PDB file of C-alpha atoms in Angstrom:
ATOM      1  CA  GLN U   1      58.168 140.052 -98.538  1.00 90.00           C
ATOM      2  CA  VAL U   2      60.893 137.643 -97.501  1.00 94.00           C
ATOM      3  CA  GLN U   3      61.341 137.014 -93.788  1.00 96.00           C
ATOM      4  CA  LEU U   4      64.053 135.129 -91.944  1.00 97.00           C
ATOM      5  CA  GLN U   5      63.609 133.447 -88.569  1.00 97.00           C
ATOM      6  CA  GLU U   6      66.443 131.946 -86.574  1.00 98.00           C
ATOM      7  CA  SER U   7      65.753 129.049 -84.224  1.00 97.00           C
ATOM      8  CA  GLY U   8      67.683 126.724 -81.984  1.00 95.00           C
ATOM      9  CA  PRO U   9      68.575 126.029 -78.371  1.00 95.00           C
ATOM     10  CA  GLY U  10      69.262 129.107 -76.314  1.00 94.00           C
ATOM     11  CA  LEU U  11      71.649 127.245 -74.029  1.00 97.00           C
ATOM     12  CA  VAL U  12      74.530 125.026 -75.099  1.00 98.00           C
ATOM     13  CA  LYS U  13      77.064 123.288 -72.865  1.00 98.00           C
ATOM     14  CA  PRO U  14      80.781 123.912 -73.317  1.00 97.00           C
ATOM     15  CA  SER U  15      82.495 121.540 -75.795  1.00 97.00           C
ATOM     16  CA  GLU U  16      79.155 120.687 -77.433  1.00 98.00           C
ATOM     17  CA  THR U  17      77.912 121.663 -80.891  1.00 98.00           C
ATOM     18  CA  LEU U  18      75.706 124.707 -81.407  1.00 98.00           C
ATOM     19  CA  SER U  19      73.081 124.100 -84.101  1.00 98.00           C
ATOM     20  CA  LEU U  20      70.918 126.881 -85.495  1.00 98.00           C
ATOM     21  CA  THR U  21      68.389 127.021 -88.307  1.00 98.00           C
ATOM     22  CA  CYS U  22      67.235 129.978 -90.359  1.00 97.00           C
ATOM     23  CA  THR U  23      63.800 129.486 -91.911  1.00 97.00           C
ATOM     24  CA  VAL U  24      63.057 131.526 -95.002  1.00 95.00           C
ATOM     25  CA  SER U  25      59.472 132.536 -95.731  1.00 94.00           C
ATOM     26  CA  GLY U  26      58.077 134.582 -98.569  1.00 92.00           C
ATOM     27  CA  GLY U  27      60.957 133.922-100.917  1.00 88.00           C
ATOM     28  CA  SER U  28      63.221 131.348-102.479  1.00 85.00           C
ATOM     29  CA  ILE U  29      66.371 130.109-100.848  1.00 87.00           C
ATOM     30  CA  SER U  30      68.013 129.639-104.224  1.00 84.00           C
ATOM     31  CA  SER U  31      70.381 132.070-105.948  1.00 85.00           C
ATOM     32  CA  TYR U  32      71.369 134.085-102.885  1.00 91.00           C
ATOM     33  CA  TYR U  33      74.297 134.202-100.509  1.00 93.00           C
ATOM     34  CA  TRP U  34      73.273 133.054 -97.025  1.00 95.00           C
ATOM     35  CA  ASN U  35      75.264 134.415 -94.123  1.00 97.00           C
ATOM     36  CA  TRP U  36      75.585 133.984 -90.378  1.00 98.00           C
ATOM     37  CA  ILE U  37      76.727 136.875 -88.210  1.00 98.00           C
ATOM     38  CA  ARG U  38      77.001 137.048 -84.441  1.00 98.00           C
ATOM     39  CA  GLN U  39      77.170 139.758 -81.828  1.00 98.00           C
ATOM     40  CA  PRO U  40      78.255 139.288 -78.204  1.00 98.00           C
ATOM     41  CA  ALA U  41      76.332 141.401 -75.742  1.00 97.00           C
ATOM     42  CA  GLY U  42      77.424 145.031 -75.919  1.00 96.00           C
ATOM     43  CA  LYS U  43      79.938 144.363 -78.683  1.00 97.00           C
ATOM     44  CA  GLY U  44      80.244 144.647 -82.431  1.00 98.00           C
ATOM     45  CA  LEU U  45      79.303 142.378 -85.304  1.00 98.00           C
ATOM     46  CA  GLU U  46      81.365 139.352 -86.295  1.00 98.00           C
ATOM     47  CA  TRP U  47      80.858 137.684 -89.668  1.00 97.00           C
ATOM     48  CA  ILE U  48      80.837 133.891 -89.326  1.00 97.00           C
ATOM     49  CA  GLY U  49      80.497 132.791 -92.910  1.00 96.00           C
ATOM     50  CA  ARG U  50      78.602 132.604 -96.167  1.00 95.00           C
ATOM     51  CA  PHE U  51      76.999 129.767 -98.143  1.00 92.00           C
ATOM     52  CA  TYR U  52      76.016 129.812-101.768  1.00 87.00           C
ATOM     53  CA  SER U  53      76.264 126.169-102.706  1.00 77.00           C
ATOM     54  CA  THR U  54      77.952 123.022-101.478  1.00 73.00           C
ATOM     55  CA  TYR U  55      80.947 124.055-103.555  1.00 79.00           C
ATOM     56  CA  SER U  56      80.860 127.719-102.621  1.00 86.00           C
ATOM     57  CA  THR U  57      81.250 128.501 -98.953  1.00 91.00           C
ATOM     58  CA  ASN U  58      83.418 131.035 -97.151  1.00 93.00           C
ATOM     59  CA  TYR U  59      84.104 130.975 -93.453  1.00 94.00           C
ATOM     60  CA  ASN U  60      85.805 133.346 -91.042  1.00 95.00           C
ATOM     61  CA  PRO U  61      89.306 131.838 -90.706  1.00 93.00           C
ATOM     62  CA  SER U  62      89.158 132.226 -86.931  1.00 94.00           C
ATOM     63  CA  LEU U  63      86.135 129.877 -86.847  1.00 96.00           C
ATOM     64  CA  LYS U  64      86.670 127.815 -89.971  1.00 93.00           C
ATOM     65  CA  SER U  65      87.792 124.631 -88.231  1.00 95.00           C
ATOM     66  CA  ARG U  66      84.559 124.557 -86.187  1.00 97.00           C
ATOM     67  CA  VAL U  67      81.927 125.843 -88.645  1.00 97.00           C
ATOM     68  CA  THR U  68      79.646 124.038 -91.071  1.00 95.00           C
ATOM     69  CA  MET U  69      76.892 125.685 -93.076  1.00 95.00           C
ATOM     70  CA  SER U  70      74.307 124.057 -95.285  1.00 93.00           C
ATOM     71  CA  VAL U  71      71.032 124.681 -97.043  1.00 91.00           C
ATOM     72  CA  ASP U  72      67.944 122.474 -97.238  1.00 91.00           C
ATOM     73  CA  THR U  73      66.033 123.731-100.257  1.00 89.00           C
ATOM     74  CA  SER U  74      63.122 121.351 -99.640  1.00 91.00           C
ATOM     75  CA  LYS U  75      62.486 123.029 -96.293  1.00 93.00           C
ATOM     76  CA  ASN U  76      63.663 126.521 -97.290  1.00 92.00           C
ATOM     77  CA  GLN U  77      66.115 126.460 -94.406  1.00 94.00           C
ATOM     78  CA  PHE U  78      69.719 127.484 -93.886  1.00 93.00           C
ATOM     79  CA  SER U  79      71.703 126.023 -91.010  1.00 96.00           C
ATOM     80  CA  LEU U  80      74.780 126.662 -88.901  1.00 98.00           C
ATOM     81  CA  LYS U  81      76.757 124.191 -86.839  1.00 98.00           C
ATOM     82  CA  LEU U  82      79.538 125.409 -84.567  1.00 98.00           C
ATOM     83  CA  SER U  83      81.433 122.689 -82.741  1.00 98.00           C
ATOM     84  CA  SER U  84      83.455 122.671 -79.523  1.00 98.00           C
ATOM     85  CA  VAL U  85      81.828 125.809 -78.202  1.00 98.00           C
ATOM     86  CA  THR U  86      83.157 127.848 -75.305  1.00 98.00           C
ATOM     87  CA  ALA U  87      81.856 130.814 -73.373  1.00 98.00           C
ATOM     88  CA  ALA U  88      83.400 133.037 -76.043  1.00 98.00           C
ATOM     89  CA  ASP U  89      80.733 131.785 -78.457  1.00 98.00           C
ATOM     90  CA  THR U  90      77.959 133.316 -76.355  1.00 98.00           C
ATOM     91  CA  ALA U  91      76.223 135.872 -78.581  1.00 98.00           C
ATOM     92  CA  VAL U  92      73.137 136.804 -80.535  1.00 98.00           C
ATOM     93  CA  TYR U  93      73.280 134.929 -83.829  1.00 98.00           C
ATOM     94  CA  TYR U  94      71.773 136.429 -86.982  1.00 98.00           C
ATOM     95  CA  CYS U  95      71.147 134.930 -90.385  1.00 98.00           C
ATOM     96  CA  ALA U  96      71.129 137.290 -93.354  1.00 97.00           C
ATOM     97  CA  ARG U  97      70.528 137.092 -97.087  1.00 96.00           C
ATOM     98  CA  ALA U  98      72.628 138.828 -99.706  1.00 95.00           C
ATOM     99  CA  PRO U  99      71.793 139.119-103.411  1.00 92.00           C
ATOM    100  CA  ARG U 100      74.536 137.845-105.673  1.00 89.00           C
ATOM    101  CA  SER U 101      74.556 141.157-107.517  1.00 88.00           C
ATOM    102  CA  THR U 102      75.536 143.244-104.495  1.00 88.00           C
ATOM    103  CA  ALA U 103      76.669 140.704-101.858  1.00 89.00           C
ATOM    104  CA  ALA U 104      75.517 143.124 -99.148  1.00 95.00           C
ATOM    105  CA  LEU U 105      73.388 141.829 -96.268  1.00 97.00           C
ATOM    106  CA  ALA U 106      70.016 143.149 -97.351  1.00 97.00           C
ATOM    107  CA  VAL U 107      67.640 140.994 -95.297  1.00 97.00           C
ATOM    108  CA  TRP U 108      68.251 139.949 -91.700  1.00 98.00           C
ATOM    109  CA  GLY U 109      66.514 137.742 -89.199  1.00 98.00           C
ATOM    110  CA  ARG U 110      65.692 139.114 -85.757  1.00 98.00           C
ATOM    111  CA  GLY U 111      68.491 137.144 -84.175  1.00 98.00           C
ATOM    112  CA  THR U 112      68.528 134.410 -81.576  1.00 98.00           C
ATOM    113  CA  PRO U 113      70.516 134.566 -78.332  1.00 98.00           C
ATOM    114  CA  VAL U 114      72.784 131.657 -77.502  1.00 98.00           C
ATOM    115  CA  THR U 115      74.487 131.184 -74.164  1.00 98.00           C
ATOM    116  CA  VAL U 116      77.291 128.684 -73.656  1.00 98.00           C
ATOM    117  CA  SER U 117      77.279 127.530 -70.068  1.00 96.00           C
ATOM    118  CA  SER U 118      77.278 124.337 -68.056  1.00 95.00           C
TER     119      SER U 118
ATOM    120  CA  ASP B   1      92.678 139.800 -93.015  1.00 87.00           C
ATOM    121  CA  ILE B   2      91.312 143.196 -93.975  1.00 93.00           C
ATOM    122  CA  GLN B   3      90.790 145.406 -90.949  1.00 95.00           C
ATOM    123  CA  MET B   4      88.137 148.110 -90.955  1.00 97.00           C
ATOM    124  CA  THR B   5      88.584 151.152 -88.717  1.00 98.00           C
ATOM    125  CA  GLN B   6      85.703 153.524 -88.115  1.00 98.00           C
ATOM    126  CA  SER B   7      85.877 157.037 -86.741  1.00 97.00           C
ATOM    127  CA  PRO B   8      84.667 158.471 -84.565  1.00 97.00           C
ATOM    128  CA  SER B   9      83.660 155.746 -82.113  1.00 97.00           C
ATOM    129  CA  THR B  10      80.938 157.933 -80.650  1.00 97.00           C
ATOM    130  CA  LEU B  11      79.246 160.997 -82.012  1.00 96.00           C
ATOM    131  CA  SER B  12      76.719 163.388 -80.557  1.00 97.00           C
ATOM    132  CA  ALA B  13      74.899 165.725 -82.929  1.00 97.00           C
ATOM    133  CA  SER B  14      71.768 167.840 -83.130  1.00 96.00           C
ATOM    134  CA  VAL B  15      68.732 167.451 -85.330  1.00 97.00           C
ATOM    135  CA  GLY B  16      69.447 169.107 -88.653  1.00 97.00           C
ATOM    136  CA  ASP B  17      73.215 168.646 -88.445  1.00 97.00           C
ATOM    137  CA  ARG B  18      75.258 167.173 -91.242  1.00 98.00           C
ATOM    138  CA  VAL B  19      76.998 164.065 -89.913  1.00 98.00           C
ATOM    139  CA  THR B  20      79.921 162.178 -91.426  1.00 98.00           C
ATOM    140  CA  ILE B  21      81.308 158.799 -90.361  1.00 98.00           C
ATOM    141  CA  THR B  22      84.551 157.491 -91.828  1.00 98.00           C
ATOM    142  CA  CYS B  23      85.621 153.916 -92.460  1.00 98.00           C
ATOM    143  CA  ARG B  24      89.175 153.008 -93.461  1.00 98.00           C
ATOM    144  CA  ALA B  25      90.282 149.645 -94.819  1.00 97.00           C
ATOM    145  CA  SER B  26      93.733 148.221 -94.164  1.00 96.00           C
ATOM    146  CA  GLN B  27      94.029 147.446 -97.887  1.00 95.00           C
ATOM    147  CA  SER B  28      92.114 148.282-101.004  1.00 96.00           C
ATOM    148  CA  ILE B  29      88.605 146.845-101.196  1.00 95.00           C
ATOM    149  CA  SER B  30      87.562 148.604-104.415  1.00 95.00           C
ATOM    150  CA  SER B  31      83.931 149.580-103.758  1.00 95.00           C
ATOM    151  CA  TRP B  32      82.915 146.472-101.864  1.00 95.00           C
ATOM    152  CA  LEU B  33      81.676 148.287 -98.813  1.00 97.00           C
ATOM    153  CA  ALA B  34      78.320 148.443 -97.076  1.00 98.00           C
ATOM    154  CA  TRP B  35      76.909 150.565 -94.261  1.00 98.00           C
ATOM    155  CA  TYR B  36      74.398 149.371 -91.683  1.00 98.00           C
ATOM    156  CA  GLN B  37      72.394 151.032 -88.928  1.00 98.00           C
ATOM    157  CA  GLN B  38      71.588 149.088 -85.785  1.00 98.00           C
ATOM    158  CA  LYS B  39      69.231 150.133 -83.018  1.00 98.00           C
ATOM    159  CA  PRO B  40      69.293 148.566 -79.554  1.00 96.00           C
ATOM    160  CA  GLY B  41      67.823 145.067 -79.508  1.00 96.00           C
ATOM    161  CA  LYS B  42      67.319 145.017 -83.277  1.00 98.00           C
ATOM    162  CA  ALA B  43      69.052 143.488 -86.254  1.00 98.00           C
ATOM    163  CA  PRO B  44      71.220 145.746 -88.399  1.00 98.00           C
ATOM    164  CA  LYS B  45      69.604 147.422 -91.385  1.00 98.00           C
ATOM    165  CA  LEU B  46      71.363 147.879 -94.712  1.00 98.00           C
ATOM    166  CA  LEU B  47      71.689 151.528 -95.751  1.00 98.00           C
ATOM    167  CA  ILE B  48      74.327 151.634 -98.479  1.00 98.00           C
ATOM    168  CA  TYR B  49      75.887 148.925-100.652  1.00 98.00           C
ATOM    169  CA  LYS B  50      78.831 149.014-103.068  1.00 97.00           C
ATOM    170  CA  ALA B  51      80.065 152.139-101.272  1.00 97.00           C
ATOM    171  CA  SER B  52      77.571 154.592-102.734  1.00 98.00           C
ATOM    172  CA  ASN B  53      74.330 152.824-103.655  1.00 98.00           C
ATOM    173  CA  LEU B  54      71.307 153.643-101.533  1.00 98.00           C
ATOM    174  CA  GLU B  55      69.306 150.580-100.510  1.00 97.00           C
ATOM    175  CA  SER B  56      65.668 150.686-101.527  1.00 96.00           C
ATOM    176  CA  GLY B  57      63.473 152.370 -98.928  1.00 97.00           C
ATOM    177  CA  VAL B  58      66.332 154.171 -97.169  1.00 98.00           C
ATOM    178  CA  PRO B  59      65.835 157.951 -96.871  1.00 98.00           C
ATOM    179  CA  SER B  60      67.812 160.029 -99.340  1.00 98.00           C
ATOM    180  CA  ARG B  61      69.495 161.994 -96.537  1.00 98.00           C
ATOM    181  CA  PHE B  62      71.849 159.009 -96.262  1.00 98.00           C
ATOM    182  CA  SER B  63      74.686 158.823 -98.773  1.00 98.00           C
ATOM    183  CA  GLY B  64      77.941 156.976 -99.134  1.00 98.00           C
ATOM    184  CA  SER B  65      81.151 157.717-100.976  1.00 98.00           C
ATOM    185  CA  GLY B  66      84.679 156.492-101.397  1.00 98.00           C
ATOM    186  CA  SER B  67      86.669 153.689-102.960  1.00 97.00           C
ATOM    187  CA  GLY B  68      89.887 151.854-102.312  1.00 96.00           C
ATOM    188  CA  THR B  69      90.630 152.315 -98.622  1.00 97.00           C
ATOM    189  CA  GLU B  70      88.652 155.334 -97.462  1.00 98.00           C
ATOM    190  CA  PHE B  71      84.889 155.614 -97.261  1.00 98.00           C
ATOM    191  CA  THR B  72      82.348 157.935 -95.726  1.00 98.00           C
ATOM    192  CA  LEU B  73      78.731 157.741 -94.699  1.00 98.00           C
ATOM    193  CA  THR B  74      76.978 161.092 -94.625  1.00 98.00           C
ATOM    194  CA  ILE B  75      73.626 162.032 -93.143  1.00 98.00           C
ATOM    195  CA  SER B  76      72.757 165.356 -94.724  1.00 98.00           C
ATOM    196  CA  SER B  77      70.248 166.514 -92.119  1.00 97.00           C
ATOM    197  CA  LEU B  78      70.117 164.463 -88.950  1.00 97.00           C
ATOM    198  CA  GLN B  79      66.671 163.288 -87.849  1.00 97.00           C
ATOM    199  CA  PRO B  80      65.603 162.027 -84.386  1.00 95.00           C
ATOM    200  CA  ASP B  81      65.171 158.497 -85.740  1.00 96.00           C
ATOM    201  CA  ASP B  82      68.797 158.330 -86.892  1.00 97.00           C
ATOM    202  CA  PHE B  83      70.183 157.419 -83.470  1.00 95.00           C
ATOM    203  CA  GLY B  84      71.886 154.058 -83.197  1.00 97.00           C
ATOM    204  CA  THR B  85      75.155 152.368 -84.021  1.00 98.00           C
ATOM    205  CA  TYR B  86      76.519 152.425 -87.547  1.00 98.00           C
ATOM    206  CA  TYR B  87      78.774 149.727 -88.948  1.00 98.00           C
ATOM    207  CA  CYS B  88      80.744 149.487 -92.146  1.00 98.00           C
ATOM    208  CA  GLN B  89      81.419 146.077 -93.686  1.00 98.00           C
ATOM    209  CA  GLN B  90      83.863 145.080 -96.382  1.00 96.00           C
ATOM    210  CA  TYR B  91      83.090 142.133 -98.630  1.00 92.00           C
ATOM    211  CA  ASN B  92      85.919 142.350-101.091  1.00 85.00           C
ATOM    212  CA  ASN B  93      87.224 138.821-100.699  1.00 82.00           C
ATOM    213  CA  ASP B  94      86.280 135.545 -99.094  1.00 87.00           C
ATOM    214  CA  TRP B  95      86.401 136.919 -95.558  1.00 90.00           C
ATOM    215  CA  ASP B  96      84.046 139.736 -94.648  1.00 95.00           C
ATOM    216  CA  THR B  97      84.873 142.053 -91.790  1.00 96.00           C
ATOM    217  CA  PHE B  98      82.983 144.784 -89.962  1.00 97.00           C
ATOM    218  CA  GLY B  99      84.196 148.010 -88.483  1.00 98.00           C
ATOM    219  CA  GLN B 100      83.961 148.373 -84.724  1.00 98.00           C
ATOM    220  CA  GLY B 101      80.934 150.650 -84.960  1.00 98.00           C
ATOM    221  CA  THR B 102      80.100 154.320 -84.453  1.00 98.00           C
ATOM    222  CA  LYS B 103      77.485 155.142 -81.850  1.00 98.00           C
ATOM    223  CA  LEU B 104      75.432 158.146 -82.889  1.00 98.00           C
ATOM    224  CA  GLU B 105      73.525 160.013 -80.211  1.00 96.00           C
ATOM    225  CA  ILE B 106      71.068 162.819 -80.770  1.00 91.00           C
ATOM    226  CA  LYS B 107      71.675 165.874 -78.583  1.00 89.00           C
TER     227      LYS B 107
END
């Protein structure tokens, strides 16, 4: 059964770049949509973006100028970089996998909390 | 952007009740809608995809309906384990959006 595990620093300074990795175990990273979603404490879900291939990415327009997503198939990992972070980027960050056939977020990681603070 | 509006925001119901949550899209999204359940401290769990398709392993008391701009999630007979926050999500175009959530409490 496929499992996703997010990892990365739990604390990032303002104006720096947040870097997170999602490690996929028990399944292939190929032929799926890979998504990042975040959730500030006590608030709702915000979709950050989706990666299928280098030529097929979609990002939330409100974050697009600061977001980069990529996949490393050799390591079975999916990554997120969010630049110029502020306190507003403090949230739990989830990675999630969606089959191409449905595009719904069928498998989620447990989430990793990130705090932006000096 | 496509805005998703859920109602109600909070809901309190008793075990055995039939519960309905509504999600409205600001423009047509065909059937590209999913429903998720989230419990405190946990990741969301997919319940319904493409508006009315039950995800594998999800109890049959959950069902979804609708197309275009109006969608519903129905729990036919509420169980104690169904508490949590429910979110709809549209994925009709290149920019997914979630509803604000409906918190379901068991009386």
